[in-house]
Amino acid sequence: VLAFRAAISLVAKAAPHALTSEFGSLVRACRKRARLTQAELADLSGLGVRTIRELELGRTMRPHRDTAGLLADALGIRGAAREAFERLATGKPPATLGGLPLPAQLPAGTPDFTGRVAEVAALRTLLTSGRSGPVVVTITGAPGIGKTALAIHVARQVRPSFADIQLFADLGASSSVPTATREILAGFLRAFGVDTGAIPEHWRERAALYRSFVAGSKVLVVLDDAIDEAHVRPLLPGGEGCATLVTSRAALACLEGSRVLRLLPPAHDEAVRLLAAFAGSRRVAAEPAAATAIVERCGHLPLALRAAGARLAARPHWLLGRLALLLLDETRRLDELAIGDLEVRATLDSSYKSLSESAQRALVLLASRGQSDVSAENAASLIDLPVLEAERVLDRLVDAWLLEVRQSGEAAELRYRLPELVRVYCRDLWSRQ
Ligand SMILES: Nc1ncnc2c1ncn2[C@@H]1O[C@H](COP(=O)(O)OP(=O)(O)OP(=O)(O)O)[C@@H](O)[C@H]1O
Ligand SMILES: [Mg+2]
């Protein structure tokens, strides 16, 4: 098994760059690893020493397929690695690894992706700046703000800079069952052609094998919806020229060397453009006041705008004003913002349920207060905790993007406010208590 892994790893390292002339280097590396001289390899394979020497020197550009087969036999290269080895020998582009394509796992982008011009430019620069050492960038932001859409959009744009391998994994932090890092590692290894039976048990060994696959290649890794730093750390490729784009509702502030992009709700005009992209620009242009009301009642949240837009697209005979009116009723608003698998309430649920009991209680009490923002002292008395303790709870809510904080006035007093749909969600909980 060890030899098998070593051979796969060798081919994997060579494959992304391998041109025909590099087949010779691969033969040489495999021969050295097997501790054979050229003469011994000649004996074992039944080929002439001269044939092997010419190959290793890159003078024979395209060895016969039988020659590659005899060499693979003699070197003990089997299975997936053997197929890759033989493919390299024939000079075919190294599009596959052991019959499998080299991992190019980026999902399709959002066809109607709109706006986020500054964020896209910043991320492109960070990912392709050519800084020495691996690059790690985290996109963090509220549930449904557009982290995944932005990450995939940018990853597809910078793909030519990471032509060797692109890996993608949904870590599922906000689903009911997040995927463990060791499972993600197993998935990546399978994508490299490692048989399920050859995947090591321990995650550290999995991570080591994964790193040997990606070493020396320009790899882009997209890790969507991570819980925390520990969830992603073993998945970061270490080589220069590699980049990782992580999305998470948490800021992952302790991820070594990571740059963080905080994704905020789009401003009014951009939010209207999103609604136009989803519902049709003519309809939005025909009813600007209703469009503004919808955008505001959706709290500028792209997920909510997507749901509102999808409802309008499904009912071409509706006026926008009708939906704006339906959204006015706060007790029904979240029900109106659900269509197909787009569910604003379920998205907020997953964030709310990840909070401690005291944070949940504080959130609901803050929502009972209505739309106005509050100072830390007011919040503390509302949630009935000493100020210092209250501030800790408020910080946790801010970290989870369920509470907004800003400085106000000359004394730079902190004021807290619930995002529009979080307020509506918590009012619902409060009225049911
Ligand atoms: N810039 C955009 N252009 C078009 N659609 C967008 C944009 N941003 C977000 N969306 C849409 O909004 C919805 C929510 O976006 P997305 O799933 O990326 O949010 P998220 O921040 O990853 O949420 P979560 O925290 O639940 O993972 C999706 O339907 C997505 O297509
Ligand atoms: Mg997401």
PDB file of N, CA, C and O in Angstrom, residues 86-135:
ATOM      1  N   GLU A  86       1.163   5.583 -17.660  1.00  0.00           N
ATOM      2  CA  GLU A  86       1.137   5.228 -19.085  1.00  0.00           C
ATOM      3  C   GLU A  86       0.625   6.393 -19.932  1.00  0.00           C
ATOM      4  O   GLU A  86       1.058   6.604 -21.049  1.00  0.00           O
ATOM      5  N   ARG A  87      -0.291   7.130 -19.363  1.00  0.00           N
ATOM      6  CA  ARG A  87      -0.840   8.265 -20.097  1.00  0.00           C
ATOM      7  C   ARG A  87       0.229   9.328 -20.332  1.00  0.00           C
ATOM      8  O   ARG A  87       0.336   9.894 -21.409  1.00  0.00           O
ATOM      9  N   LEU A  88       1.044   9.550 -19.319  1.00  0.00           N
ATOM     10  CA  LEU A  88       2.125  10.527 -19.466  1.00  0.00           C
ATOM     11  C   LEU A  88       3.087  10.089 -20.565  1.00  0.00           C
ATOM     12  O   LEU A  88       3.579  10.904 -21.339  1.00  0.00           O
ATOM     13  N   ALA A  89       3.339   8.774 -20.610  1.00  0.00           N
ATOM     14  CA  ALA A  89       4.300   8.259 -21.588  1.00  0.00           C
ATOM     15  C   ALA A  89       3.837   8.538 -23.011  1.00  0.00           C
ATOM     16  O   ALA A  89       4.643   8.799 -23.901  1.00  0.00           O
ATOM     17  N   THR A  90       2.532   8.501 -23.231  1.00  0.00           N
ATOM     18  CA  THR A  90       2.049   8.692 -24.599  1.00  0.00           C
ATOM     19  C   THR A  90       1.992  10.172 -24.971  1.00  0.00           C
ATOM     20  O   THR A  90       1.648  10.529 -26.077  1.00  0.00           O
ATOM     21  N   GLY A  91       2.303  11.037 -24.000  1.00  0.00           N
ATOM     22  CA  GLY A  91       2.357  12.475 -24.308  1.00  0.00           C
ATOM     23  C   GLY A  91       0.989  13.110 -24.387  1.00  0.00           C
ATOM     24  O   GLY A  91       0.848  14.247 -24.805  1.00  0.00           O
ATOM     25  N   LYS A  92      -0.026  12.361 -23.977  1.00  0.00           N
ATOM     26  CA  LYS A  92      -1.357  12.990 -23.946  1.00  0.00           C
ATOM     27  C   LYS A  92      -1.356  14.029 -22.836  1.00  0.00           C
ATOM     28  O   LYS A  92      -0.664  13.851 -21.827  1.00  0.00           O
ATOM     29  N   PRO A  93      -2.121  15.094 -23.013  1.00  0.00           N
ATOM     30  CA  PRO A  93      -2.128  16.083 -21.934  1.00  0.00           C
ATOM     31  C   PRO A  93      -2.562  15.418 -20.631  1.00  0.00           C
ATOM     32  O   PRO A  93      -3.427  14.552 -20.640  1.00  0.00           O
ATOM     33  N   PRO A  94      -1.945  15.799 -19.544  1.00  0.00           N
ATOM     34  CA  PRO A  94      -2.230  15.118 -18.284  1.00  0.00           C
ATOM     35  C   PRO A  94      -3.561  15.535 -17.697  1.00  0.00           C
ATOM     36  O   PRO A  94      -3.636  16.059 -16.604  1.00  0.00           O
ATOM     37  N   ALA A  95      -4.633  15.318 -18.486  1.00  0.00           N
ATOM     38  CA  ALA A  95      -5.950  15.753 -18.013  1.00  0.00           C
ATOM     39  C   ALA A  95      -6.513  14.774 -17.011  1.00  0.00           C
ATOM     40  O   ALA A  95      -7.460  15.073 -16.323  1.00  0.00           O
ATOM     41  N   THR A  96      -5.930  13.598 -16.961  1.00  0.00           N
ATOM     42  CA  THR A  96      -6.490  12.631 -16.025  1.00  0.00           C
ATOM     43  C   THR A  96      -5.417  12.073 -15.123  1.00  0.00           C
ATOM     44  O   THR A  96      -4.238  12.090 -15.442  1.00  0.00           O
ATOM     45  N   LEU A  97      -5.890  11.592 -14.013  1.00  0.00           N
ATOM     46  CA  LEU A  97      -5.005  10.962 -13.051  1.00  0.00           C
ATOM     47  C   LEU A  97      -5.626   9.607 -12.773  1.00  0.00           C
ATOM     48  O   LEU A  97      -6.665   9.519 -12.156  1.00  0.00           O
ATOM     49  N   GLY A  98      -4.987   8.581 -13.311  1.00  0.00           N
ATOM     50  CA  GLY A  98      -5.525   7.239 -13.102  1.00  0.00           C
ATOM     51  C   GLY A  98      -6.927   7.104 -13.634  1.00  0.00           C
ATOM     52  O   GLY A  98      -7.791   6.525 -13.004  1.00  0.00           O
ATOM     53  N   GLY A  99      -7.170   7.636 -14.822  1.00  0.00           N
ATOM     54  CA  GLY A  99      -8.496   7.514 -15.411  1.00  0.00           C
ATOM     55  C   GLY A  99      -9.454   8.567 -14.889  1.00  0.00           C
ATOM     56  O   GLY A  99     -10.496   8.797 -15.467  1.00  0.00           O
ATOM     57  N   LEU A 100      -9.106   9.184 -13.750  1.00  0.00           N
ATOM     58  CA  LEU A 100      -9.956  10.247 -13.224  1.00  0.00           C
ATOM     59  C   LEU A 100      -9.430  11.571 -13.747  1.00  0.00           C
ATOM     60  O   LEU A 100      -8.225  11.736 -13.905  1.00  0.00           O
ATOM     61  N   PRO A 101     -10.331  12.518 -13.989  1.00  0.00           N
ATOM     62  CA  PRO A 101      -9.811  13.839 -14.364  1.00  0.00           C
ATOM     63  C   PRO A 101      -9.074  14.446 -13.179  1.00  0.00           C
ATOM     64  O   PRO A 101      -9.402  14.145 -12.038  1.00  0.00           O
ATOM     65  N   LEU A 102      -8.087  15.292 -13.454  1.00  0.00           N
ATOM     66  CA  LEU A 102      -7.469  16.033 -12.352  1.00  0.00           C
ATOM     67  C   LEU A 102      -8.564  16.859 -11.703  1.00  0.00           C
ATOM     68  O   LEU A 102      -9.405  17.416 -12.395  1.00  0.00           O
ATOM     69  N   PRO A 103      -8.568  16.934 -10.384  1.00  0.00           N
ATOM     70  CA  PRO A 103      -9.696  17.603  -9.732  1.00  0.00           C
ATOM     71  C   PRO A 103      -9.905  19.040 -10.235  1.00  0.00           C
ATOM     72  O   PRO A 103      -8.996  19.857 -10.202  1.00  0.00           O
ATOM     73  N   ALA A 104     -11.101  19.295 -10.730  1.00  0.00           N
ATOM     74  CA  ALA A 104     -11.503  20.642 -11.161  1.00  0.00           C
ATOM     75  C   ALA A 104     -12.922  20.784 -10.631  1.00  0.00           C
ATOM     76  O   ALA A 104     -13.884  20.669 -11.361  1.00  0.00           O
ATOM     77  N   GLN A 105     -13.026  20.994  -9.320  1.00  0.00           N
ATOM     78  CA  GLN A 105     -14.305  20.775  -8.637  1.00  0.00           C
ATOM     79  C   GLN A 105     -15.157  22.020  -8.442  1.00  0.00           C
ATOM     80  O   GLN A 105     -16.187  21.942  -7.775  1.00  0.00           O
ATOM     81  N   LEU A 106     -14.754  23.159  -8.993  1.00  0.00           N
ATOM     82  CA  LEU A 106     -15.550  24.364  -8.734  1.00  0.00           C
ATOM     83  C   LEU A 106     -16.963  24.192  -9.266  1.00  0.00           C
ATOM     84  O   LEU A 106     -17.147  23.810 -10.419  1.00  0.00           O
ATOM     85  N   PRO A 107     -17.971  24.478  -8.454  1.00  0.00           N
ATOM     86  CA  PRO A 107     -19.351  24.384  -8.942  1.00  0.00           C
ATOM     87  C   PRO A 107     -19.632  25.496  -9.951  1.00  0.00           C
ATOM     88  O   PRO A 107     -18.847  26.446 -10.063  1.00  0.00           O
ATOM     89  N   ALA A 108     -20.766  25.363 -10.636  1.00  0.00           N
ATOM     90  CA  ALA A 108     -21.180  26.419 -11.567  1.00  0.00           C
ATOM     91  C   ALA A 108     -21.392  27.704 -10.778  1.00  0.00           C
ATOM     92  O   ALA A 108     -21.818  27.667  -9.618  1.00  0.00           O
ATOM     93  N   GLY A 109     -21.096  28.815 -11.391  1.00  0.00           N
ATOM     94  CA  GLY A 109     -21.302  30.097 -10.702  1.00  0.00           C
ATOM     95  C   GLY A 109     -22.775  30.494 -10.736  1.00  0.00           C
ATOM     96  O   GLY A 109     -23.622  29.766 -11.258  1.00  0.00           O
ATOM     97  N   THR A 110     -23.082  31.647 -10.145  1.00  0.00           N
ATOM     98  CA  THR A 110     -24.449  32.176 -10.170  1.00  0.00           C
ATOM     99  C   THR A 110     -24.622  32.926 -11.484  1.00  0.00           C
ATOM    100  O   THR A 110     -23.961  33.952 -11.685  1.00  0.00           O
ATOM    101  N   PRO A 111     -25.479  32.449 -12.391  1.00  0.00           N
ATOM    102  CA  PRO A 111     -25.545  33.086 -13.723  1.00  0.00           C
ATOM    103  C   PRO A 111     -25.956  34.550 -13.658  1.00  0.00           C
ATOM    104  O   PRO A 111     -25.497  35.354 -14.463  1.00  0.00           O
ATOM    105  N   ASP A 112     -26.817  34.895 -12.689  1.00  0.00           N
ATOM    106  CA  ASP A 112     -27.262  36.291 -12.600  1.00  0.00           C
ATOM    107  C   ASP A 112     -26.514  37.050 -11.510  1.00  0.00           C
ATOM    108  O   ASP A 112     -27.068  37.956 -10.884  1.00  0.00           O
ATOM    109  N   PHE A 113     -25.262  36.667 -11.289  1.00  0.00           N
ATOM    110  CA  PHE A 113     -24.466  37.349 -10.257  1.00  0.00           C
ATOM    111  C   PHE A 113     -24.426  38.849 -10.559  1.00  0.00           C
ATOM    112  O   PHE A 113     -24.179  39.268 -11.682  1.00  0.00           O
ATOM    113  N   THR A 114     -24.670  39.641  -9.536  1.00  0.00           N
ATOM    114  CA  THR A 114     -24.833  41.090  -9.732  1.00  0.00           C
ATOM    115  C   THR A 114     -24.032  41.862  -8.693  1.00  0.00           C
ATOM    116  O   THR A 114     -24.033  41.491  -7.512  1.00  0.00           O
ATOM    117  N   GLY A 115     -23.380  42.926  -9.127  1.00  0.00           N
ATOM    118  CA  GLY A 115     -22.730  43.845  -8.180  1.00  0.00           C
ATOM    119  C   GLY A 115     -21.480  43.274  -7.532  1.00  0.00           C
ATOM    120  O   GLY A 115     -20.778  42.467  -8.127  1.00  0.00           O
ATOM    121  N   ARG A 116     -21.215  43.713  -6.289  1.00  0.00           N
ATOM    122  CA  ARG A 116     -20.051  43.275  -5.512  1.00  0.00           C
ATOM    123  C   ARG A 116     -18.742  43.560  -6.247  1.00  0.00           C
ATOM    124  O   ARG A 116     -17.786  42.761  -6.162  1.00  0.00           O
ATOM    125  N   VAL A 117     -18.722  44.691  -6.978  1.00  0.00           N
ATOM    126  CA  VAL A 117     -17.570  44.984  -7.834  1.00  0.00           C
ATOM    127  C   VAL A 117     -16.299  45.169  -7.002  1.00  0.00           C
ATOM    128  O   VAL A 117     -15.243  44.576  -7.307  1.00  0.00           O
ATOM    129  N   ALA A 118     -16.393  45.956  -5.919  1.00  0.00           N
ATOM    130  CA  ALA A 118     -15.200  46.219  -5.110  1.00  0.00           C
ATOM    131  C   ALA A 118     -14.716  44.943  -4.437  1.00  0.00           C
ATOM    132  O   ALA A 118     -13.511  44.674  -4.381  1.00  0.00           O
ATOM    133  N   GLU A 119     -15.663  44.134  -3.965  1.00  0.00           N
ATOM    134  CA  GLU A 119     -15.277  42.896  -3.270  1.00  0.00           C
ATOM    135  C   GLU A 119     -14.604  41.925  -4.231  1.00  0.00           C
ATOM    136  O   GLU A 119     -13.605  41.286  -3.892  1.00  0.00           O
ATOM    137  N   VAL A 120     -15.163  41.820  -5.444  1.00  0.00           N
ATOM    138  CA  VAL A 120     -14.573  40.907  -6.432  1.00  0.00           C
ATOM    139  C   VAL A 120     -13.140  41.354  -6.752  1.00  0.00           C
ATOM    140  O   VAL A 120     -12.211  40.537  -6.770  1.00  0.00           O
ATOM    141  N   ALA A 121     -12.961  42.660  -6.943  1.00  0.00           N
ATOM    142  CA  ALA A 121     -11.628  43.163  -7.289  1.00  0.00           C
ATOM    143  C   ALA A 121     -10.647  42.899  -6.141  1.00  0.00           C
ATOM    144  O   ALA A 121      -9.516  42.439  -6.365  1.00  0.00           O
ATOM    145  N   ALA A 122     -11.110  43.166  -4.905  1.00  0.00           N
ATOM    146  CA  ALA A 122     -10.212  42.971  -3.748  1.00  0.00           C
ATOM    147  C   ALA A 122      -9.823  41.501  -3.626  1.00  0.00           C
ATOM    148  O   ALA A 122      -8.647  41.177  -3.401  1.00  0.00           O
ATOM    149  N   LEU A 123     -10.791  40.617  -3.786  1.00  0.00           N
ATOM    150  CA  LEU A 123     -10.492  39.190  -3.633  1.00  0.00           C
ATOM    151  C   LEU A 123      -9.561  38.709  -4.740  1.00  0.00           C
ATOM    152  O   LEU A 123      -8.634  37.934  -4.501  1.00  0.00           O
ATOM    153  N   ARG A 124      -9.800  39.177  -5.963  1.00  0.00           N
ATOM    154  CA  ARG A 124      -8.924  38.767  -7.078  1.00  0.00           C
ATOM    155  C   ARG A 124      -7.488  39.179  -6.792  1.00  0.00           C
ATOM    156  O   ARG A 124      -6.554  38.412  -7.018  1.00  0.00           O
ATOM    157  N   THR A 125      -7.323  40.399  -6.294  1.00  0.00           N
ATOM    158  CA  THR A 125      -5.969  40.876  -6.003  1.00  0.00           C
ATOM    159  C   THR A 125      -5.332  40.026  -4.898  1.00  0.00           C
ATOM    160  O   THR A 125      -4.180  39.601  -5.028  1.00  0.00           O
ATOM    161  N   LEU A 126      -6.101  39.773  -3.843  1.00  0.00           N
ATOM    162  CA  LEU A 126      -5.537  38.991  -2.736  1.00  0.00           C
ATOM    163  C   LEU A 126      -5.118  37.597  -3.203  1.00  0.00           C
ATOM    164  O   LEU A 126      -4.068  37.092  -2.833  1.00  0.00           O
ATOM    165  N   LEU A 127      -5.967  36.991  -4.038  1.00  0.00           N
ATOM    166  CA  LEU A 127      -5.711  35.594  -4.414  1.00  0.00           C
ATOM    167  C   LEU A 127      -4.588  35.458  -5.427  1.00  0.00           C
ATOM    168  O   LEU A 127      -3.932  34.428  -5.482  1.00  0.00           O
ATOM    169  N   THR A 128      -4.385  36.480  -6.224  1.00  0.00           N
ATOM    170  CA  THR A 128      -3.408  36.325  -7.316  1.00  0.00           C
ATOM    171  C   THR A 128      -2.247  37.305  -7.168  1.00  0.00           C
ATOM    172  O   THR A 128      -1.543  37.559  -8.128  1.00  0.00           O
ATOM    173  N   SER A 129      -2.041  37.803  -5.951  1.00  0.00           N
ATOM    174  CA  SER A 129      -1.019  38.837  -5.779  1.00  0.00           C
ATOM    175  C   SER A 129       0.385  38.308  -5.973  1.00  0.00           C
ATOM    176  O   SER A 129       1.339  39.075  -6.063  1.00  0.00           O
ATOM    177  N   GLY A 130       0.527  36.983  -6.016  1.00  0.00           N
ATOM    178  CA  GLY A 130       1.855  36.411  -6.197  1.00  0.00           C
ATOM    179  C   GLY A 130       2.723  36.573  -4.954  1.00  0.00           C
ATOM    180  O   GLY A 130       3.935  36.476  -5.019  1.00  0.00           O
ATOM    181  N   ARG A 131       2.079  36.857  -3.822  1.00  0.00           N
ATOM    182  CA  ARG A 131       2.831  36.882  -2.568  1.00  0.00           C
ATOM    183  C   ARG A 131       3.538  35.561  -2.380  1.00  0.00           C
ATOM    184  O   ARG A 131       3.016  34.517  -2.785  1.00  0.00           O
ATOM    185  N   SER A 132       4.709  35.588  -1.750  1.00  0.00           N
ATOM    186  CA  SER A 132       5.357  34.297  -1.524  1.00  0.00           C
ATOM    187  C   SER A 132       4.589  33.591  -0.415  1.00  0.00           C
ATOM    188  O   SER A 132       4.019  34.225   0.475  1.00  0.00           O
ATOM    189  N   GLY A 133       4.555  32.277  -0.513  1.00  0.00           N
ATOM    190  CA  GLY A 133       3.819  31.501   0.494  1.00  0.00           C
ATOM    191  C   GLY A 133       2.374  31.357   0.099  1.00  0.00           C
ATOM    192  O   GLY A 133       1.873  32.080  -0.759  1.00  0.00           O
ATOM    193  N   PRO A 134       1.711  30.384   0.727  1.00  0.00           N
ATOM    194  CA  PRO A 134       0.303  30.156   0.387  1.00  0.00           C
ATOM    195  C   PRO A 134      -0.583  31.312   0.859  1.00  0.00           C
ATOM    196  O   PRO A 134      -0.278  31.954   1.851  1.00  0.00           O
ATOM    197  N   VAL A 135      -1.660  31.551   0.111  1.00  0.00           N
ATOM    198  CA  VAL A 135      -2.582  32.641   0.438  1.00  0.00           C
ATOM    199  C   VAL A 135      -3.855  32.039   1.033  1.00  0.00           C
ATOM    200  O   VAL A 135      -4.357  31.039   0.530  1.00  0.00           O
TER     201      VAL A 135
END
